[in-house]
Amino acid sequence: MKTLHLKAMDETAVNEIEKAAEILKNGGLVAVPTETVYGLAASAFDETAVQNIFKAKGRPNDNPLIVHIAEFSELNSIVKEIPPVCKKCMDAFWPGPFTAVLPKKDIIPVSVSGGLNTVAVRMPANSVTREIIKKAGLPLAAPSANRSGSPSPSTADHVIDDLEGRIDAVVISGKCEVGVESTVVTFATNPPRLLRPGGITVEMLKQFIPDLVIDPAVTAEPEKDAEVASPGMKYKHYAPKAEVFMAQGSIKAFCKYCEEHKNDFDFALCYDEDEVDLKIPHTSLGANEDHQKQAELLFGFLRDIDDKGYKKVIVHAPLKEGVGLAVYNRLIRAAGFKVIDL
Ligand code: TXA
Ligand code: MG
């Protein structure tokens, strides 16, 4: 299959938007930009097209997809009911990196929901993608547009590296400004539960959901055979081919450990404050407290690790506050939950 490259920097690229919408209406697969990461989209109502997403990504069938909408009116056809607390979050955070899990209507094929009776919905902030959804007149099921298991794509080049020749088209737009995937909250449980941290932080959510529960799998390895609320959390994720370890402790302890074990690691991922004393080759993800910058750079750096051929990498654990919690969540998975307590 030849992958069509459609360049659309903003919503004035009407021809490209029209072409992408046409492919989607005909059951094709199109990678689309969002403010978080690129998504691999197909009509959420088309069972065969949705199955083709799983094939192109090599994704396990029980890992459900997020349905992307452009207007609130589309919700009626997708979900059964919206609790008031969920509606408040939608009003506050949409369009944006917030995904709500709600009881689904039958029109959503089971392949979208991975066999569950709920569906995840979000309204992305990227205006090109919202125009594509409107032109197609369809909600779009879209997971991140990477090969399953590899870091999510925060640029169109990442998508092309992973999926060229496996999908019908890619809409090439700017960089994804958030850099990590959306915050996923399920409202199918009472109280609501955070399943995946992202650009909308726990602090922001708690303004509307004071009793929000943080699923333990956000920061730790789900126990074997434990029932996981979000199937995506049980898979090894975001993992470069290199063996990654996450070290948790102060700047001083991290630098000392790296010096003592300098023959064990060929590279370190750290923060600006670590760089002064760090004696092994490294890259900084930004300042300790600049969580937004860390999120923006994270997936590109995880891909670089493989491009450079590193075998063993040590990562300093980020602070678990604000968007830092999302960075922590992705890094501990990239490390396969191997944590060194300093
Ligand atoms: O920012 C994002 O969310 C990106 C862009 C493309 O929108 N999409 C994305 O999709 O990250 P994906 O498929 O890579 O991750 C979807 C996550 C998975 O962890 C999945 O298990 C969870 O959402 N999820 C989807 N439907 C669910 C459901 N019904 N119940 C619980 N978790 C669900
Ligand atoms: Mg993904």
Short mmCIF file of C-alpha atoms and ligand atoms in Angstrom, two decimals:
data_model
loop_
_atom_site.label_atom_id
_atom_site.label_comp_id
_atom_site.label_asym_id
_atom_site.label_seq_id
_atom_site.Cartn_x
_atom_site.Cartn_y
_atom_site.Cartn_z
CA MET A 1 0.00 0.00 0.00
CA LYS A 2 1.28 3.47 -0.85
CA THR A 3 0.83 5.97 2.00
CA LEU A 4 -0.40 9.37 0.83
CA HIS A 5 1.33 12.34 2.50
CA LEU A 6 -1.12 15.24 3.02
CA LYS A 7 0.39 18.47 4.34
CA ALA A 8 -2.11 20.51 6.39
CA MET A 9 -0.61 23.03 8.81
CA ASP A 10 -4.01 24.56 9.69
CA GLU A 11 -7.70 24.40 8.86
CA THR A 12 -7.24 26.46 5.64
CA ALA A 13 -5.76 23.35 3.94
CA VAL A 14 -9.23 22.47 2.65
CA ASN A 15 -8.15 20.13 -0.18
CA GLU A 16 -6.03 17.96 2.12
CA ILE A 17 -8.77 17.92 4.77
CA GLU A 18 -11.28 16.91 2.08
CA LYS A 19 -9.01 14.06 0.86
CA ALA A 20 -8.43 12.73 4.40
CA ALA A 21 -12.20 12.82 5.09
CA GLU A 22 -12.93 10.99 1.82
CA ILE A 23 -10.47 8.16 2.67
CA LEU A 24 -12.04 7.80 6.14
CA LYS A 25 -15.58 7.69 4.73
CA ASN A 26 -14.42 4.85 2.45
CA GLY A 27 -13.14 2.77 5.37
CA GLY A 28 -9.44 3.77 5.09
CA LEU A 29 -6.84 4.52 7.76
CA VAL A 30 -5.45 8.06 8.16
CA ALA A 31 -2.87 9.23 10.72
CA VAL A 32 -4.01 12.60 12.08
CA PRO A 33 -2.34 15.24 14.27
CA THR A 34 -3.64 15.99 17.75
CA GLU A 35 -2.30 18.25 20.51
CA THR A 36 -1.09 15.17 22.42
CA VAL A 37 0.38 12.68 19.89
CA TYR A 38 -0.55 11.63 16.33
CA GLY A 39 -3.53 9.27 16.15
CA LEU A 40 -4.26 6.47 13.67
CA ALA A 41 -7.88 7.14 12.69
CA ALA A 42 -10.72 5.15 11.12
CA SER A 43 -14.51 5.50 11.21
CA ALA A 44 -15.64 4.50 14.71
CA PHE A 45 -18.78 2.96 13.15
CA ASP A 46 -16.90 0.72 10.68
CA GLU A 47 -15.98 -2.64 12.25
CA THR A 48 -13.64 -3.69 9.40
CA ALA A 49 -11.81 -0.35 9.33
CA VAL A 50 -11.33 -0.54 13.10
CA GLN A 51 -9.93 -4.07 12.81
CA ASN A 52 -7.46 -2.75 10.24
CA ILE A 53 -6.15 -0.26 12.85
CA PHE A 54 -5.25 -3.19 15.13
CA LYS A 55 -3.51 -4.95 12.21
CA ALA A 56 -1.52 -1.89 11.11
CA LYS A 57 -0.30 -1.27 14.67
CA GLY A 58 0.14 -4.89 15.72
CA ARG A 59 -2.07 -4.04 18.72
CA PRO A 60 -3.68 -6.68 20.99
CA ASN A 61 -7.45 -6.85 20.30
CA ASP A 62 -8.47 -6.40 23.92
CA ASN A 63 -6.90 -2.94 24.18
CA PRO A 64 -9.75 -0.50 23.41
CA LEU A 65 -9.55 2.69 21.32
CA ILE A 66 -10.51 6.30 22.01
CA VAL A 67 -13.34 7.78 19.89
CA HIS A 68 -12.60 11.35 18.74
CA ILE A 69 -15.40 13.87 18.17
CA ALA A 70 -15.52 17.48 16.93
CA GLU A 71 -18.80 18.63 18.49
CA PHE A 72 -20.71 17.93 21.70
CA SER A 73 -23.79 16.93 19.67
CA GLU A 74 -21.98 13.76 18.50
CA LEU A 75 -21.93 12.40 22.07
CA ASN A 76 -25.61 11.40 21.93
CA SER A 77 -24.95 8.73 19.34
CA ILE A 78 -21.96 7.24 21.20
CA VAL A 79 -22.62 7.12 24.97
CA LYS A 80 -25.68 6.18 27.02
CA GLU A 81 -25.46 8.81 29.74
CA ILE A 82 -23.17 11.56 31.00
CA PRO A 83 -23.01 12.10 34.77
CA PRO A 84 -23.08 15.83 35.72
CA VAL A 85 -19.51 15.71 37.08
CA CYS A 86 -18.30 14.34 33.74
CA LYS A 87 -20.18 17.04 31.82
CA LYS A 88 -18.44 19.69 33.94
CA CYS A 89 -15.04 18.22 33.03
CA MET A 90 -15.95 18.12 29.32
CA ASP A 91 -17.03 21.78 29.44
CA ALA A 92 -13.82 22.76 31.20
CA PHE A 93 -11.27 20.65 29.30
CA TRP A 94 -12.64 20.18 25.76
CA PRO A 95 -11.33 20.60 23.20
CA GLY A 96 -8.20 19.26 24.90
CA PRO A 97 -6.28 16.29 26.31
CA PHE A 98 -9.09 14.84 28.45
CA THR A 99 -10.71 11.45 27.71
CA ALA A 100 -13.89 10.26 29.45
CA VAL A 101 -14.82 6.56 29.71
CA LEU A 102 -18.63 6.12 29.73
CA PRO A 103 -21.24 3.37 29.10
CA LYS A 104 -21.38 2.87 25.32
CA LYS A 105 -24.28 2.66 22.89
CA ASP A 106 -24.61 -0.44 20.68
CA ILE A 107 -23.69 1.44 17.50
CA ILE A 108 -20.04 1.45 18.69
CA PRO A 109 -18.57 -1.89 17.55
CA VAL A 110 -17.08 -4.14 20.24
CA SER A 111 -13.73 -3.99 18.46
CA VAL A 112 -13.55 -0.26 19.41
CA SER A 113 -14.24 -1.02 23.07
CA GLY A 114 -12.09 -4.16 23.25
CA GLY A 115 -15.16 -6.14 24.30
CA LEU A 116 -16.02 -3.78 27.21
CA ASN A 117 -19.45 -2.16 27.62
CA THR A 118 -17.84 1.26 27.95
CA VAL A 119 -16.23 3.60 25.41
CA ALA A 120 -13.53 6.28 25.74
CA VAL A 121 -14.35 9.66 24.10
CA ARG A 122 -12.39 12.84 23.57
CA MET A 123 -12.54 16.10 21.59
CA PRO A 124 -9.00 16.91 20.39
CA ALA A 125 -7.74 20.51 20.32
CA ASN A 126 -6.12 20.26 16.87
CA SER A 127 -8.32 22.23 14.45
CA VAL A 128 -7.20 20.30 11.33
CA THR A 129 -8.34 17.04 12.88
CA ARG A 130 -11.62 18.53 14.11
CA GLU A 131 -12.28 19.75 10.53
CA ILE A 132 -11.53 16.25 9.18
CA ILE A 133 -14.04 14.76 11.66
CA LYS A 134 -16.67 17.34 10.61
CA LYS A 135 -16.05 16.82 6.87
CA ALA A 136 -16.20 13.03 7.22
CA GLY A 137 -19.33 13.38 9.37
CA LEU A 138 -18.05 10.52 11.51
CA PRO A 139 -16.54 10.08 14.96
CA LEU A 140 -13.04 8.63 14.57
CA ALA A 141 -11.61 5.73 16.55
CA ALA A 142 -7.91 6.48 16.96
CA PRO A 143 -5.14 5.01 19.08
CA SER A 144 -1.68 6.59 19.00
CA ALA A 145 -0.17 6.19 15.49
CA ASN A 146 2.85 4.09 16.47
CA ARG A 147 3.65 0.37 16.16
CA SER A 148 2.30 -1.25 19.32
CA GLY A 149 4.84 -1.20 22.15
CA SER A 150 7.06 1.55 20.74
CA PRO A 151 7.00 5.17 22.01
CA SER A 152 3.98 7.22 20.86
CA PRO A 153 4.56 9.55 17.86
CA SER A 154 4.90 13.23 18.70
CA THR A 155 5.89 14.20 15.12
CA ALA A 156 4.70 13.14 11.64
CA ASP A 157 8.20 11.70 11.03
CA HIS A 158 7.68 9.27 13.93
CA VAL A 159 4.43 8.12 12.27
CA ILE A 160 6.14 7.68 8.89
CA ASP A 161 9.02 5.71 10.52
CA ASP A 162 6.51 3.31 12.09
CA LEU A 163 3.61 3.04 9.62
CA GLU A 164 4.69 4.07 6.08
CA GLY A 165 3.20 1.55 3.63
CA ARG A 166 0.81 0.15 6.28
CA ILE A 167 -1.81 2.94 6.22
CA ASP A 168 -3.63 4.94 3.51
CA ALA A 169 -2.54 8.45 4.45
CA VAL A 170 -0.78 10.64 6.98
CA VAL A 171 -1.80 14.26 7.60
CA ILE A 172 1.47 16.11 8.18
CA SER A 173 1.03 19.02 10.57
CA GLY A 174 3.16 20.70 13.22
CA LYS A 175 4.53 19.16 16.40
CA CYS A 176 2.19 17.93 19.11
CA GLU A 177 2.45 20.58 21.81
CA VAL A 178 1.43 18.46 24.83
CA GLY A 179 3.69 15.56 23.82
CA VAL A 180 2.12 12.79 25.95
CA GLU A 181 -1.27 11.13 25.46
CA SER A 182 -4.50 12.42 26.98
CA THR A 183 -5.63 12.02 30.59
CA VAL A 184 -8.09 9.09 30.80
CA VAL A 185 -10.78 9.13 33.53
CA THR A 186 -13.50 6.51 33.88
CA PHE A 187 -16.93 7.73 34.97
CA ALA A 188 -18.30 4.18 34.75
CA THR A 189 -17.25 3.75 38.39
CA ASN A 190 -18.34 5.81 41.36
CA PRO A 191 -16.24 7.70 42.40
CA PRO A 192 -14.55 8.38 39.04
CA ARG A 193 -11.05 6.95 38.62
CA LEU A 194 -7.93 8.24 36.87
CA LEU A 195 -6.69 5.47 34.55
CA ARG A 196 -3.93 7.34 32.70
CA PRO A 197 -2.35 10.69 33.67
CA GLY A 198 -1.78 13.28 30.90
CA GLY A 199 -1.93 16.96 30.03
CA ILE A 200 -4.98 17.58 32.24
CA THR A 201 -3.47 17.15 35.70
CA VAL A 202 -4.86 15.56 38.88
CA GLU A 203 -4.88 19.03 40.42
CA MET A 204 -7.09 20.32 37.56
CA LEU A 205 -9.42 17.29 37.72
CA LYS A 206 -9.90 17.60 41.48
CA GLN A 207 -11.52 21.03 41.02
CA PHE A 208 -14.48 19.14 39.55
CA ILE A 209 -13.97 15.64 41.01
CA PRO A 210 -12.86 16.11 44.64
CA ASP A 211 -13.19 12.35 45.33
CA LEU A 212 -11.18 11.27 42.24
CA VAL A 213 -9.47 7.90 42.78
CA ILE A 214 -5.99 7.39 41.31
CA ASP A 215 -5.73 3.86 39.94
CA PRO A 216 -2.67 2.15 41.52
CA ALA A 217 -1.49 1.14 38.01
CA VAL A 218 -0.76 4.84 37.31
CA THR A 219 2.50 4.67 39.26
CA ALA A 220 3.16 0.95 39.81
CA GLU A 221 3.10 -2.38 38.02
CA PRO A 222 -0.38 -3.93 37.98
CA GLU A 223 -0.34 -7.22 39.90
CA LYS A 224 -0.35 -10.36 37.76
CA ASP A 225 -3.92 -11.54 37.08
CA ALA A 226 -5.31 -8.41 38.77
CA GLU A 227 -8.30 -7.04 36.93
CA VAL A 228 -7.00 -3.90 35.25
CA ALA A 229 -9.52 -1.09 34.79
CA SER A 230 -7.74 0.06 31.63
CA PRO A 231 -6.42 -2.77 29.47
CA GLY A 232 -3.75 -0.45 28.02
CA MET A 233 -2.00 -0.38 31.38
CA LYS A 234 -1.11 -4.05 31.48
CA TYR A 235 1.04 -3.98 28.34
CA LYS A 236 4.70 -3.05 28.19
CA HIS A 237 4.63 0.39 26.67
CA TYR A 238 6.74 3.20 25.36
CA ALA A 239 9.73 0.91 25.49
CA PRO A 240 12.87 1.55 23.48
CA LYS A 241 14.87 -1.57 22.56
CA ALA A 242 17.53 -0.53 25.10
CA GLU A 243 17.19 -1.80 28.65
CA VAL A 244 15.96 1.13 30.75
CA PHE A 245 16.19 1.56 34.53
CA MET A 246 14.47 4.30 36.53
CA ALA A 247 16.44 5.67 39.50
CA GLN A 248 14.51 7.40 42.25
CA GLY A 249 16.23 9.81 44.65
CA SER A 250 17.89 13.22 45.05
CA ILE A 251 20.11 14.93 42.46
CA LYS A 252 23.13 14.19 44.62
CA ALA A 253 22.25 10.51 45.04
CA PHE A 254 21.56 10.14 41.30
CA CYS A 255 24.88 11.67 40.24
CA LYS A 256 26.79 9.62 42.81
CA TYR A 257 25.09 6.37 41.70
CA CYS A 258 25.82 7.10 38.02
CA GLU A 259 29.49 7.78 38.80
CA GLU A 260 29.83 4.56 40.83
CA HIS A 261 28.11 2.56 38.07
CA LYS A 262 29.49 4.38 35.05
CA ASN A 263 30.51 1.12 33.37
CA ASP A 264 27.01 -0.31 33.73
CA PHE A 265 25.17 2.35 31.69
CA ASP A 266 25.98 3.90 28.34
CA PHE A 267 23.54 6.79 28.66
CA ALA A 268 21.45 8.77 31.16
CA LEU A 269 18.22 10.80 30.80
CA CYS A 270 18.19 13.55 33.42
CA TYR A 271 17.13 17.15 34.24
CA ASP A 272 19.07 20.42 33.96
CA GLU A 273 19.88 20.37 37.70
CA ASP A 274 21.57 16.93 37.39
CA GLU A 275 23.87 17.98 34.56
CA VAL A 276 26.47 19.82 36.66
CA ASP A 277 27.70 16.70 38.42
CA LEU A 278 26.71 13.95 36.02
CA LYS A 279 29.81 12.13 34.74
CA ILE A 280 28.27 9.81 32.13
CA PRO A 281 26.91 10.74 28.65
CA HIS A 282 23.44 12.20 29.06
CA THR A 283 20.62 14.40 27.76
CA SER A 284 18.42 16.67 29.84
CA LEU A 285 14.63 16.63 29.54
CA GLY A 286 14.59 20.21 30.86
CA ALA A 287 14.42 21.77 34.32
CA ASN A 288 13.27 19.63 37.23
CA GLU A 289 10.00 21.52 37.59
CA ASP A 290 9.34 22.17 33.88
CA HIS A 291 7.00 19.19 33.52
CA GLN A 292 5.48 20.51 30.30
CA LYS A 293 8.86 20.62 28.56
CA GLN A 294 9.68 17.11 29.82
CA ALA A 295 6.39 15.81 28.37
CA GLU A 296 7.04 17.52 25.06
CA LEU A 297 10.53 16.03 24.69
CA LEU A 298 9.96 12.59 26.21
CA PHE A 299 8.90 10.38 23.30
CA GLY A 300 11.40 11.93 20.87
CA PHE A 301 14.19 11.15 23.34
CA LEU A 302 13.00 7.58 23.87
CA ARG A 303 13.15 7.10 20.07
CA ASP A 304 16.65 8.70 19.96
CA ILE A 305 17.90 6.11 22.45
CA ASP A 306 17.35 3.40 19.85
CA ASP A 307 18.58 5.49 16.92
CA LYS A 308 21.87 5.96 18.78
CA GLY A 309 22.07 2.23 19.60
CA TYR A 310 22.37 2.54 23.39
CA LYS A 311 21.99 -0.76 25.22
CA LYS A 312 21.56 0.24 28.88
CA VAL A 313 20.05 3.54 29.94
CA ILE A 314 19.42 5.05 33.37
CA VAL A 315 16.63 7.61 33.80
CA HIS A 316 16.22 9.92 36.78
CA ALA A 317 12.63 9.68 38.07
CA PRO A 318 10.70 12.93 37.52
CA LEU A 319 8.65 14.69 40.21
CA LYS A 320 5.14 13.20 40.34
CA GLU A 321 3.30 16.54 40.35
CA GLY A 322 1.35 18.30 37.58
CA VAL A 323 2.13 16.87 34.14
CA GLY A 324 5.20 15.29 35.84
CA LEU A 325 2.89 12.42 36.90
CA ALA A 326 2.28 11.61 33.22
CA VAL A 327 6.03 11.72 32.50
CA TYR A 328 6.62 9.38 35.49
CA ASN A 329 3.86 7.01 34.29
CA ARG A 330 5.42 6.71 30.79
CA LEU A 331 9.00 6.41 32.07
CA ILE A 332 8.26 3.66 34.60
CA ARG A 333 6.64 1.68 31.74
CA ALA A 334 9.58 2.40 29.42
CA ALA A 335 11.71 0.93 32.22
CA GLY A 336 9.49 -2.17 32.45
CA PHE A 337 8.95 -1.18 36.15
CA LYS A 338 12.66 -1.66 37.00
CA VAL A 339 13.17 0.97 39.71
CA ILE A 340 16.43 1.62 41.58
CA ASP A 341 15.71 3.23 44.97
CA LEU A 342 18.65 5.49 45.77
O1 TXA B 1 -4.01 11.56 23.45
C1 TXA B 1 -4.50 10.46 23.21
O2 TXA B 1 -5.32 9.92 23.98
C2 TXA B 1 -4.10 9.77 21.90
C3 TXA B 1 -4.57 10.66 20.74
C4 TXA B 1 -4.37 10.01 19.42
O3 TXA B 1 -5.90 11.01 20.96
N1 TXA B 1 -4.66 8.46 21.82
C5 TXA B 1 -4.20 7.42 22.55
O4 TXA B 1 -4.83 6.23 22.30
O5 TXA B 1 -3.31 7.52 23.36
P1 TXA B 1 -4.27 4.82 22.80
O6 TXA B 1 -5.14 3.83 22.13
O7 TXA B 1 -2.84 4.74 22.55
O8 TXA B 1 -4.60 4.78 24.33
C6 TXA B 1 -5.94 4.63 24.76
C7 TXA B 1 -5.96 4.31 26.24
C8 TXA B 1 -5.48 2.90 26.50
O9 TXA B 1 -4.70 2.89 27.69
C9 TXA B 1 -6.79 2.14 26.68
O10 TXA B 1 -6.65 0.99 27.47
C10 TXA B 1 -7.67 3.21 27.33
O11 TXA B 1 -7.29 4.42 26.71
N2 TXA B 1 -9.08 2.95 27.07
C11 TXA B 1 -9.76 3.08 25.90
N3 TXA B 1 -11.04 2.70 26.01
C12 TXA B 1 -11.20 2.33 27.30
C13 TXA B 1 -12.31 1.83 28.06
N4 TXA B 1 -13.49 1.63 27.51
N5 TXA B 1 -12.11 1.55 29.37
C14 TXA B 1 -10.90 1.75 29.93
N6 TXA B 1 -9.81 2.21 29.28
C15 TXA B 1 -9.96 2.50 27.98
MG MG B 2 -0.84 4.15 22.55
#
